[in-house]
């Protein structure tokens, strides 16, 4: 299948230095393979989205010479696709309604002697797996119980494995507020757009096993994955809008590209955006491989 990659920013603000690194890596990998590069605006979490941020992101990308090969798509316009996927999972017995609040989950884990959180998440104890017991449904969850550990090979990080049932539990597909969860939306969108290769930041590597389980349950292909190094802020944590990352200033796009390239281990000094991107593509092939 011809290579198709994508960059999928959340419009919770403008691009910053860390998000440009992810965008550049995905663009370079697509060009190195002679493939297509798409942009998907992941605005499924509408309350967190900033009005106008999507258009600003597209303008920042264009200023850096990173233009998608097709018109961008917006997740907020694709709810019917997500509902159809959820319906298929329910019909197959792989999804069920859940009445639990976060407090309910915390109390259940405490009662069972398991209070520790995992990466800020609570491992769901399966309270509603066999029925709501008269309570009202709040969310929908994927049935991970009984699934074998997921193994995959990341193109940069190497062999990976995760026991989703034990480490995550039955995870949310549709939230209590009615919004679609990231895991379901990204799997449906990647398949619908024919994505063959996912290149994204290393902070998202932990999501991969859940997405592979969903792909298998829905009969969808599994892309290849490559998770790139993260850009860290002054506090040593991932640079993000939440910890004060400043919007990317693209008045000098070549300087921003050189900085992003350096974060990926690419030392390219060509002049002009187009020439720099061409040289960076060659450097990517030599460093990562095509």
C-alpha positions as protocol buffer text, in pm:
chain_id: "A"
residue {
  index: 1
  type: UNK
  ca { x: 0 y: 0 z: 0 }
}
residue {
  index: 2
  type: UNK
  ca { x: 141 y: 347 z: -87 }
}
residue {
  index: 3
  type: UNK
  ca { x: 278 y: 539 z: 208 }
}
residue {
  index: 4
  type: UNK
  ca { x: 37 y: 786 z: 371 }
}
residue {
  index: 5
  type: UNK
  ca { x: 137 y: 977 z: 683 }
}
residue {
  index: 6
  type: UNK
  ca { x: -27 y: 1248 z: 886 }
}
residue {
  index: 7
  type: UNK
  ca { x: 19 y: 1523 z: 1142 }
}
residue {
  index: 8
  type: UNK
  ca { x: -273 y: 1556 z: 1383 }
}
residue {
  index: 9
  type: UNK
  ca { x: -252 y: 1866 z: 1605 }
}
residue {
  index: 10
  type: UNK
  ca { x: -506 y: 1958 z: 1870 }
}
residue {
  index: 11
  type: UNK
  ca { x: -618 y: 2322 z: 1829 }
}
residue {
  index: 12
  type: UNK
  ca { x: -585 y: 2409 z: 2196 }
}
residue {
  index: 13
  type: UNK
  ca { x: -346 y: 2683 z: 2091 }
}
residue {
  index: 14
  type: UNK
  ca { x: -87 y: 2765 z: 1827 }
}
residue {
  index: 15
  type: UNK
  ca { x: 201 y: 2535 z: 1737 }
}
residue {
  index: 16
  type: UNK
  ca { x: 504 y: 2554 z: 1964 }
}
residue {
  index: 17
  type: UNK
  ca { x: 860 y: 2427 z: 1920 }
}
residue {
  index: 18
  type: UNK
  ca { x: 772 y: 2075 z: 2032 }
}
residue {
  index: 19
  type: UNK
  ca { x: 476 y: 2038 z: 1798 }
}
residue {
  index: 20
  type: UNK
  ca { x: 683 y: 2161 z: 1503 }
}
residue {
  index: 21
  type: UNK
  ca { x: 928 y: 1879 z: 1571 }
}
residue {
  index: 22
  type: UNK
  ca { x: 645 y: 1624 z: 1542 }
}
residue {
  index: 23
  type: UNK
  ca { x: 507 y: 1792 z: 1229 }
}
residue {
  index: 24
  type: UNK
  ca { x: 848 y: 1804 z: 1063 }
}
residue {
  index: 25
  type: UNK
  ca { x: 926 y: 1441 z: 1145 }
}
residue {
  index: 26
  type: UNK
  ca { x: 600 y: 1319 z: 996 }
}
residue {
  index: 27
  type: UNK
  ca { x: 648 y: 1535 z: 684 }
}
residue {
  index: 28
  type: UNK
  ca { x: 1008 y: 1419 z: 634 }
}
residue {
  index: 29
  type: UNK
  ca { x: 914 y: 1054 z: 673 }
}
residue {
  index: 30
  type: UNK
  ca { x: 638 y: 1089 z: 416 }
}
residue {
  index: 31
  type: UNK
  ca { x: 867 y: 1264 z: 169 }
}
residue {
  index: 32
  type: UNK
  ca { x: 1148 y: 1013 z: 229 }
}
residue {
  index: 33
  type: UNK
  ca { x: 905 y: 736 z: 128 }
}
residue {
  index: 34
  type: UNK
  ca { x: 767 y: 926 z: -171 }
}
residue {
  index: 35
  type: UNK
  ca { x: 429 y: 926 z: 0 }
}
residue {
  index: 36
  type: UNK
  ca { x: 140 y: 1155 z: 88 }
}
residue {
  index: 37
  type: UNK
  ca { x: 129 y: 1377 z: 398 }
}
residue {
  index: 38
  type: UNK
  ca { x: -205 y: 1475 z: 549 }
}
residue {
  index: 39
  type: UNK
  ca { x: -313 y: 1709 z: 829 }
}
residue {
  index: 40
  type: UNK
  ca { x: -600 y: 1622 z: 1062 }
}
residue {
  index: 41
  type: UNK
  ca { x: -727 y: 1874 z: 1316 }
}
residue {
  index: 42
  type: UNK
  ca { x: -799 y: 1674 z: 1630 }
}
residue {
  index: 43
  type: UNK
  ca { x: -1066 y: 1898 z: 1781 }
}
residue {
  index: 44
  type: UNK
  ca { x: -1275 y: 1616 z: 1928 }
}
residue {
  index: 45
  type: UNK
  ca { x: -1227 y: 1768 z: 2275 }
}
residue {
  index: 46
  type: UNK
  ca { x: -1418 y: 2083 z: 2188 }
}
residue {
  index: 47
  type: UNK
  ca { x: -1418 y: 2249 z: 2535 }
}
residue {
  index: 48
  type: UNK
  ca { x: -1036 y: 2269 z: 2522 }
}
residue {
  index: 49
  type: UNK
  ca { x: -1016 y: 2406 z: 2169 }
}
residue {
  index: 50
  type: UNK
  ca { x: -927 y: 2773 z: 2113 }
}
residue {
  index: 51
  type: UNK
  ca { x: -1128 y: 2953 z: 1843 }
}
residue {
  index: 52
  type: UNK
  ca { x: -909 y: 3023 z: 1542 }
}
residue {
  index: 53
  type: UNK
  ca { x: -623 y: 2802 z: 1660 }
}
residue {
  index: 54
  type: UNK
  ca { x: -682 y: 2554 z: 1379 }
}
residue {
  index: 55
  type: UNK
  ca { x: -634 y: 2814 z: 1107 }
}
residue {
  index: 56
  type: UNK
  ca { x: -332 y: 2957 z: 1286 }
}
residue {
  index: 57
  type: UNK
  ca { x: -174 y: 2610 z: 1300 }
}
residue {
  index: 58
  type: UNK
  ca { x: -230 y: 2561 z: 927 }
}
residue {
  index: 59
  type: UNK
  ca { x: -75 y: 2902 z: 858 }
}
residue {
  index: 60
  type: UNK
  ca { x: 229 y: 2821 z: 1074 }
}
residue {
  index: 61
  type: UNK
  ca { x: 280 y: 2492 z: 890 }
}
residue {
  index: 62
  type: UNK
  ca { x: 249 y: 2663 z: 553 }
}
residue {
  index: 63
  type: UNK
  ca { x: 503 y: 2928 z: 654 }
}
residue {
  index: 64
  type: UNK
  ca { x: 749 y: 2643 z: 723 }
}
residue {
  index: 65
  type: UNK
  ca { x: 680 y: 2483 z: 384 }
}
residue {
  index: 66
  type: UNK
  ca { x: 474 y: 2199 z: 537 }
}
residue {
  index: 67
  type: UNK
  ca { x: 160 y: 2187 z: 325 }
}
residue {
  index: 68
  type: UNK
  ca { x: -69 y: 1882 z: 325 }
}
residue {
  index: 69
  type: UNK
  ca { x: -130 y: 1691 z: 2 }
}
residue {
  index: 70
  type: UNK
  ca { x: -506 y: 1697 z: 60 }
}
residue {
  index: 71
  type: UNK
  ca { x: -744 y: 1935 z: 234 }
}
residue {
  index: 72
  type: UNK
  ca { x: -730 y: 1898 z: 614 }
}
residue {
  index: 73
  type: UNK
  ca { x: -1011 y: 1721 z: 798 }
}
residue {
  index: 74
  type: UNK
  ca { x: -1162 y: 1812 z: 1134 }
}
residue {
  index: 75
  type: UNK
  ca { x: -1257 y: 1545 z: 1387 }
}
residue {
  index: 76
  type: UNK
  ca { x: -1551 y: 1749 z: 1513 }
}
residue {
  index: 77
  type: UNK
  ca { x: -1721 y: 1685 z: 1176 }
}
residue {
  index: 78
  type: UNK
  ca { x: -1673 y: 1307 z: 1184 }
}
residue {
  index: 79
  type: UNK
  ca { x: -1898 y: 1196 z: 1469 }
}
residue {
  index: 80
  type: UNK
  ca { x: -2105 y: 966 z: 1248 }
}
residue {
  index: 81
  type: UNK
  ca { x: -1794 y: 758 z: 1172 }
}
residue {
  index: 82
  type: UNK
  ca { x: -1713 y: 722 z: 1541 }
}
residue {
  index: 83
  type: UNK
  ca { x: -2072 y: 626 z: 1626 }
}
residue {
  index: 84
  type: UNK
  ca { x: -2070 y: 358 z: 1356 }
}
residue {
  index: 85
  type: UNK
  ca { x: -1749 y: 214 z: 1500 }
}
residue {
  index: 86
  type: UNK
  ca { x: -1890 y: 214 z: 1853 }
}
residue {
  index: 87
  type: UNK
  ca { x: -2204 y: 41 z: 1728 }
}
residue {
  index: 88
  type: UNK
  ca { x: -1990 y: -232 z: 1571 }
}
residue {
  index: 89
  type: UNK
  ca { x: -1798 y: -284 z: 1894 }
}
residue {
  index: 90
  type: UNK
  ca { x: -2118 y: -303 z: 2097 }
}
residue {
  index: 91
  type: UNK
  ca { x: -2268 y: -555 z: 1853 }
}
residue {
  index: 92
  type: UNK
  ca { x: -1953 y: -766 z: 1880 }
}
residue {
  index: 93
  type: UNK
  ca { x: -1960 y: -758 z: 2261 }
}
residue {
  index: 94
  type: UNK
  ca { x: -1640 y: -552 z: 2278 }
}
residue {
  index: 95
  type: UNK
  ca { x: -1790 y: -233 z: 2428 }
}
residue {
  index: 96
  type: UNK
  ca { x: -2029 y: -168 z: 2717 }
}
residue {
  index: 97
  type: UNK
  ca { x: -2191 y: 122 z: 2905 }
}
residue {
  index: 98
  type: UNK
  ca { x: -2033 y: 241 z: 3228 }
}
residue {
  index: 99
  type: UNK
  ca { x: -2197 y: 431 z: 3515 }
}
residue {
  index: 100
  type: UNK
  ca { x: -1879 y: 499 z: 3714 }
}
residue {
  index: 101
  type: UNK
  ca { x: -1748 y: 843 z: 3798 }
}
residue {
  index: 102
  type: UNK
  ca { x: -1380 y: 899 z: 3867 }
}
residue {
  index: 103
  type: UNK
  ca { x: -1461 y: 905 z: 4240 }
}
residue {
  index: 104
  type: UNK
  ca { x: -1637 y: 568 z: 4208 }
}
residue {
  index: 105
  type: UNK
  ca { x: -1328 y: 421 z: 4044 }
}
residue {
  index: 106
  type: UNK
  ca { x: -1096 y: 564 z: 4309 }
}
residue {
  index: 107
  type: UNK
  ca { x: -1310 y: 421 z: 4588 }
}
residue {
  index: 108
  type: UNK
  ca { x: -1326 y: 79 z: 4422 }
}
residue {
  index: 109
  type: UNK
  ca { x: -950 y: 69 z: 4383 }
}
residue {
  index: 110
  type: UNK
  ca { x: -896 y: 180 z: 4742 }
}
residue {
  index: 111
  type: UNK
  ca { x: -1133 y: -89 z: 4867 }
}
residue {
  index: 112
  type: UNK
  ca { x: -936 y: -347 z: 4669 }
}
residue {
  index: 113
  type: UNK
  ca { x: -605 y: -217 z: 4801 }
}
residue {
  index: 114
  type: UNK
  ca { x: -492 y: -65 z: 4471 }
}
residue {
  index: 115
  type: UNK
  ca { x: -486 y: 315 z: 4513 }
}
residue {
  index: 116
  type: UNK
  ca { x: -193 y: 390 z: 4284 }
}
residue {
  index: 117
  type: UNK
  ca { x: -254 y: 583 z: 3965 }
}
residue {
  index: 118
  type: UNK
  ca { x: -86 y: 499 z: 3636 }
}
residue {
  index: 119
  type: UNK
  ca { x: 46 y: 803 z: 3444 }
}
residue {
  index: 120
  type: UNK
  ca { x: -229 y: 1012 z: 3600 }
}
residue {
  index: 121
  type: UNK
  ca { x: -493 y: 756 z: 3504 }
}
residue {
  index: 122
  type: UNK
  ca { x: -682 y: 508 z: 3718 }
}
residue {
  index: 123
  type: UNK
  ca { x: -674 y: 145 z: 3606 }
}
residue {
  index: 124
  type: UNK
  ca { x: -1042 y: 67 z: 3563 }
}
residue {
  index: 125
  type: UNK
  ca { x: -1148 y: -221 z: 3793 }
}
residue {
  index: 126
  type: UNK
  ca { x: -1428 y: -348 z: 3567 }
}
residue {
  index: 127
  type: UNK
  ca { x: -1717 y: -244 z: 3791 }
}
residue {
  index: 128
  type: UNK
  ca { x: -1976 y: -218 z: 3510 }
}
residue {
  index: 129
  type: UNK
  ca { x: -1835 y: -495 z: 3294 }
}
residue {
  index: 130
  type: UNK
  ca { x: -2126 y: -726 z: 3371 }
}
residue {
  index: 131
  type: UNK
  ca { x: -2406 y: -472 z: 3402 }
}
residue {
  index: 132
  type: UNK
  ca { x: -2503 y: -131 z: 3541 }
}
residue {
  index: 133
  type: UNK
  ca { x: -2696 y: -275 z: 3838 }
}
residue {
  index: 134
  type: UNK
  ca { x: -2971 y: -16 z: 3809 }
}
residue {
  index: 135
  type: UNK
  ca { x: -2740 y: 283 z: 3762 }
}
residue {
  index: 136
  type: UNK
  ca { x: -2751 y: 524 z: 3467 }
}
residue {
  index: 137
  type: UNK
  ca { x: -2487 y: 490 z: 3196 }
}
residue {
  index: 138
  type: UNK
  ca { x: -2234 y: 775 z: 3178 }
}
residue {
  index: 139
  type: UNK
  ca { x: -1971 y: 655 z: 2930 }
}
residue {
  index: 140
  type: UNK
  ca { x: -1885 y: 366 z: 2700 }
}
residue {
  index: 141
  type: UNK
  ca { x: -1579 y: 145 z: 2752 }
}
residue {
  index: 142
  type: UNK
  ca { x: -1383 y: -101 z: 2542 }
}
residue {
  index: 143
  type: UNK
  ca { x: -1367 y: -452 z: 2686 }
}
residue {
  index: 144
  type: UNK
  ca { x: -995 y: -520 z: 2726 }
}
residue {
  index: 145
  type: UNK
  ca { x: -1043 y: -804 z: 2974 }
}
residue {
  index: 146
  type: UNK
  ca { x: -907 y: -1128 z: 2833 }
}
residue {
  index: 147
  type: UNK
  ca { x: -698 y: -961 z: 2565 }
}
residue {
  index: 148
  type: UNK
  ca { x: -344 y: -1090 z: 2527 }
}
residue {
  index: 149
  type: UNK
  ca { x: -57 y: -845 z: 2578 }
}
residue {
  index: 150
  type: UNK
  ca { x: 0 y: -634 z: 2267 }
}
residue {
  index: 151
  type: UNK
  ca { x: 340 y: -651 z: 2104 }
}
residue {
  index: 152
  type: UNK
  ca { x: 461 y: -414 z: 1833 }
}
residue {
  index: 153
  type: UNK
  ca { x: 788 y: -276 z: 1704 }
}
residue {
  index: 154
  type: UNK
  ca { x: 844 y: 97 z: 1703 }
}
residue {
  index: 155
  type: UNK
  ca { x: 1076 y: 214 z: 1426 }
}
residue {
  index: 156
  type: UNK
  ca { x: 1281 y: 418 z: 1672 }
}
residue {
  index: 157
  type: UNK
  ca { x: 1215 y: 266 z: 2016 }
}
residue {
  index: 158
  type: UNK
  ca { x: 1231 y: -98 z: 1905 }
}
residue {
  index: 159
  type: UNK
  ca { x: 1019 y: -388 z: 2039 }
}
residue {
  index: 160
  type: UNK
  ca { x: 737 y: -281 z: 2272 }
}
residue {
  index: 161
  type: UNK
  ca { x: 477 y: -469 z: 2475 }
}
residue {
  index: 162
  type: UNK
  ca { x: 188 y: -373 z: 2700 }
}
residue {
  index: 163
  type: UNK
  ca { x: -77 y: -573 z: 2883 }
}
residue {
  index: 164
  type: UNK
  ca { x: -368 y: -334 z: 2839 }
}
residue {
  index: 165
  type: UNK
  ca { x: -609 y: -541 z: 3049 }
}
residue {
  index: 166
  type: UNK
  ca { x: -373 y: -528 z: 3348 }
}
residue {
  index: 167
  type: UNK
  ca { x: -205 y: -189 z: 3302 }
}
residue {
  index: 168
  type: UNK
  ca { x: -497 y: 20 z: 3175 }
}
residue {
  index: 169
  type: UNK
  ca { x: -816 y: -181 z: 3211 }
}
residue {
  index: 170
  type: UNK
  ca { x: -1130 y: -130 z: 3004 }
}
residue {
  index: 171
  type: UNK
  ca { x: -1073 y: 215 z: 2856 }
}
residue {
  index: 172
  type: UNK
  ca { x: -1320 y: 487 z: 2757 }
}
residue {
  index: 173
  type: UNK
  ca { x: -1451 y: 518 z: 2401 }
}
residue {
  index: 174
  type: UNK
  ca { x: -1714 y: 784 z: 2462 }
}
residue {
  index: 175
  type: UNK
  ca { x: -1693 y: 1011 z: 2761 }
}
residue {
  index: 176
  type: UNK
  ca { x: -1956 y: 1093 z: 3018 }
}
residue {
  index: 177
  type: UNK
  ca { x: -1995 y: 1440 z: 2862 }
}
residue {
  index: 178
  type: UNK
  ca { x: -2082 y: 1280 z: 2528 }
}
residue {
  index: 179
  type: UNK
  ca { x: -1752 y: 1363 z: 2360 }
}
residue {
  index: 180
  type: UNK
  ca { x: -1559 y: 1097 z: 2173 }
}
residue {
  index: 181
  type: UNK
  ca { x: -1242 y: 967 z: 2333 }
}
residue {
  index: 182
  type: UNK
  ca { x: -910 y: 1014 z: 2155 }
}
residue {
  index: 183
  type: UNK
  ca { x: -841 y: 640 z: 2128 }
}
residue {
  index: 184
  type: UNK
  ca { x: -1149 y: 561 z: 1920 }
}
residue {
  index: 185
  type: UNK
  ca { x: -1137 y: 874 z: 1707 }
}
residue {
  index: 186
  type: UNK
  ca { x: -773 y: 833 z: 1606 }
}
residue {
  index: 187
  type: UNK
  ca { x: -816 y: 467 z: 1513 }
}
residue {
  index: 188
  type: UNK
  ca { x: -1122 y: 537 z: 1299 }
}
residue {
  index: 189
  type: UNK
  ca { x: -960 y: 837 z: 1132 }
}
residue {
  index: 190
  type: UNK
  ca { x: -631 y: 662 z: 1057 }
}
residue {
  index: 191
  type: UNK
  ca { x: -815 y: 376 z: 887 }
}
residue {
  index: 192
  type: UNK
  ca { x: -1055 y: 605 z: 700 }
}
residue {
  index: 193
  type: UNK
  ca { x: -768 y: 815 z: 566 }
}
residue {
  index: 194
  type: UNK
  ca { x: -556 y: 514 z: 473 }
}
residue {
  index: 195
  type: UNK
  ca { x: -273 y: 603 z: 710 }
}
residue {
  index: 196
  type: UNK
  ca { x: 9 y: 352 z: 672 }
}
residue {
  index: 197
  type: UNK
  ca { x: 264 y: 519 z: 902 }
}
residue {
  index: 198
  type: UNK
  ca { x: 212 y: 714 z: 1222 }
}
residue {
  index: 199
  type: UNK
  ca { x: 499 y: 944 z: 1320 }
}
residue {
  index: 200
  type: UNK
  ca { x: 431 y: 1130 z: 1645 }
}
residue {
  index: 201
  type: UNK
  ca { x: 586 y: 1233 z: 1976 }
}
residue {
  index: 202
  type: UNK
  ca { x: 718 y: 977 z: 2220 }
}
residue {
  index: 203
  type: UNK
  ca { x: 461 y: 1084 z: 2482 }
}
residue {
  index: 204
  type: UNK
  ca { x: 195 y: 913 z: 2271 }
}
residue {
  index: 205
  type: UNK
  ca { x: 374 y: 577 z: 2254 }
}
residue {
  index: 206
  type: UNK
  ca { x: 179 y: 457 z: 2559 }
}
residue {
  index: 207
  type: UNK
  ca { x: -145 y: 487 z: 2358 }
}
residue {
  index: 208
  type: UNK
  ca { x: -33 y: 249 z: 2087 }
}
residue {
  index: 209
  type: UNK
  ca { x: -138 y: -80 z: 2249 }
}
residue {
  index: 210
  type: UNK
  ca { x: -491 y: 45 z: 2308 }
}
residue {
  index: 211
  type: UNK
  ca { x: -513 y: 159 z: 1948 }
}
residue {
  index: 212
  type: UNK
  ca { x: -388 y: -177 z: 1822 }
}
residue {
  index: 213
  type: UNK
  ca { x: -656 y: -355 z: 2026 }
}
residue {
  index: 214
  type: UNK
  ca { x: -922 y: -132 z: 1873 }
}
residue {
  index: 215
  type: UNK
  ca { x: -784 y: -186 z: 1523 }
}
residue {
  index: 216
  type: UNK
  ca { x: -802 y: -561 z: 1571 }
}
residue {
  index: 217
  type: UNK
  ca { x: -1152 y: -550 z: 1717 }
}
residue {
  index: 218
  type: UNK
  ca { x: -1277 y: -339 z: 1424 }
}
residue {
  index: 219
  type: UNK
  ca { x: -1090 y: -540 z: 1161 }
}
residue {
  index: 220
  type: UNK
  ca { x: -874 y: -242 z: 1062 }
}
residue {
  index: 221
  type: UNK
  ca { x: -510 y: -242 z: 951 }
}
residue {
  index: 222
  type: UNK
  ca { x: -237 y: -148 z: 1198 }
}
residue {
  index: 223
  type: UNK
  ca { x: 1 y: 124 z: 1074 }
}
residue {
  index: 224
  type: UNK
  ca { x: 373 y: 127 z: 1138 }
}
residue {
  index: 225
  type: UNK
  ca { x: 469 y: 352 z: 1430 }
}
residue {
  index: 226
  type: UNK
  ca { x: 763 y: 582 z: 1491 }
}
residue {
  index: 227
  type: UNK
  ca { x: 773 y: 792 z: 1808 }
}
residue {
  index: 228
  type: UNK
  ca { x: 1006 y: 1090 z: 1801 }
}
residue {
  index: 229
  type: UNK
  ca { x: 1212 y: 1246 z: 2084 }
}
residue {
  index: 230
  type: UNK
  ca { x: 1034 y: 1506 z: 2293 }
}
residue {
  index: 231
  type: UNK
  ca { x: 1133 y: 1869 z: 2330 }
}
residue {
  index: 232
  type: UNK
  ca { x: 1158 y: 1945 z: 2702 }
}
residue {
  index: 233
  type: UNK
  ca { x: 1075 y: 2267 z: 2881 }
}
residue {
  index: 234
  type: UNK
  ca { x: 1289 y: 2440 z: 3146 }
}
residue {
  index: 235
  type: UNK
  ca { x: 1132 y: 2219 z: 3416 }
}
residue {
  index: 236
  type: UNK
  ca { x: 1248 y: 1903 z: 3240 }
}
residue {
  index: 237
  type: UNK
  ca { x: 897 y: 1805 z: 3138 }
}
residue {
  index: 238
  type: UNK
  ca { x: 758 y: 1777 z: 2785 }
}
residue {
  index: 239
  type: UNK
  ca { x: 723 y: 2120 z: 2627 }
}
residue {
  index: 240
  type: UNK
  ca { x: 350 y: 2184 z: 2598 }
}
residue {
  index: 241
  type: UNK
  ca { x: 88 y: 2453 z: 2612 }
}
residue {
  index: 242
  type: UNK
  ca { x: 8 y: 2338 z: 2965 }
}
residue {
  index: 243
  type: UNK
  ca { x: 357 y: 2417 z: 3096 }
}
residue {
  index: 244
  type: UNK
  ca { x: 395 y: 2752 z: 2927 }
}
residue {
  index: 245
  type: UNK
  ca { x: 527 y: 2677 z: 2579 }
}
residue {
  index: 246
  type: UNK
  ca { x: 517 y: 2996 z: 2374 }
}
residue {
  index: 247
  type: UNK
  ca { x: 354 y: 3006 z: 2029 }
}
residue {
  index: 248
  type: UNK
  ca { x: 592 y: 2933 z: 1745 }
}
residue {
  index: 249
  type: UNK
  ca { x: 720 y: 3254 z: 1585 }
}
residue {
  index: 250
  type: UNK
  ca { x: 743 y: 3182 z: 1211 }
}
residue {
  index: 251
  type: UNK
  ca { x: 874 y: 3524 z: 1111 }
}
residue {
  index: 252
  type: UNK
  ca { x: 1200 y: 3335 z: 1039 }
}
residue {
  index: 253
  type: UNK
  ca { x: 1075 y: 2989 z: 935 }
}
residue {
  index: 254
  type: UNK
  ca { x: 1420 y: 2866 z: 834 }
}
residue {
  index: 255
  type: UNK
  ca { x: 1550 y: 2923 z: 1187 }
}
residue {
  index: 256
  type: UNK
  ca { x: 1254 y: 2735 z: 1333 }
}
residue {
  index: 257
  type: UNK
  ca { x: 1310 y: 2444 z: 1092 }
}
residue {
  index: 258
  type: UNK
  ca { x: 1678 y: 2426 z: 1181 }
}
residue {
  index: 259
  type: UNK
  ca { x: 1589 y: 2412 z: 1550 }
}
residue {
  index: 260
  type: UNK
  ca { x: 1332 y: 2139 z: 1490 }
}
residue {
  index: 261
  type: UNK
  ca { x: 1574 y: 1947 z: 1274 }
}
residue {
  index: 262
  type: UNK
  ca { x: 1842 y: 1965 z: 1543 }
}
residue {
  index: 263
  type: UNK
  ca { x: 1595 y: 1817 z: 1795 }
}
residue {
  index: 264
  type: UNK
  ca { x: 1558 y: 1522 z: 1556 }
}
residue {
  index: 265
  type: UNK
  ca { x: 1935 y: 1484 z: 1523 }
}
residue {
  index: 266
  type: UNK
  ca { x: 1949 y: 1640 z: 1177 }
}
residue {
  index: 267
  type: UNK
  ca { x: 2223 y: 1897 z: 1119 }
}
residue {
  index: 268
  type: UNK
  ca { x: 2120 y: 2070 z: 798 }
}
residue {
  index: 269
  type: UNK
  ca { x: 2247 y: 2414 z: 703 }
}
residue {
  index: 270
  type: UNK
  ca { x: 2102 y: 2466 z: 355 }
}
residue {
  index: 271
  type: UNK
  ca { x: 1967 y: 2813 z: 282 }
}
residue {
  index: 272
  type: UNK
  ca { x: 1601 y: 2876 z: 199 }
}
residue {
  index: 273
  type: UNK
  ca { x: 1304 y: 2678 z: 327 }
}
residue {
  index: 274
  type: UNK
  ca { x: 1261 y: 2460 z: 17 }
}
residue {
  index: 275
  type: UNK
  ca { x: 1632 y: 2378 z: -8 }
}
residue {
  index: 276
  type: UNK
  ca { x: 1650 y: 2307 z: 365 }
}
residue {
  index: 277
  type: UNK
  ca { x: 1353 y: 2069 z: 351 }
}
residue {
  index: 278
  type: UNK
  ca { x: 1505 y: 1885 z: 54 }
}
residue {
  index: 279
  type: UNK
  ca { x: 1837 y: 1847 z: 236 }
}
residue {
  index: 280
  type: UNK
  ca { x: 1661 y: 1745 z: 557 }
}
residue {
  index: 281
  type: UNK
  ca { x: 1472 y: 1474 z: 369 }
}
residue {
  index: 282
  type: UNK
  ca { x: 1802 y: 1328 z: 251 }
}
residue {
  index: 283
  type: UNK
  ca { x: 1939 y: 1351 z: 604 }
}
residue {
  index: 284
  type: UNK
  ca { x: 1628 y: 1177 z: 738 }
}
residue {
  index: 285
  type: UNK
  ca { x: 1679 y: 885 z: 500 }
}
residue {
  index: 286
  type: UNK
  ca { x: 2041 y: 856 z: 613 }
}
residue {
  index: 287
  type: UNK
  ca { x: 1947 y: 875 z: 983 }
}
residue {
  index: 288
  type: UNK
  ca { x: 1613 y: 693 z: 1006 }
}
residue {
  index: 289
  type: UNK
  ca { x: 1592 y: 504 z: 678 }
}
residue {
  index: 290
  type: UNK
  ca { x: 1311 y: 488 z: 426 }
}
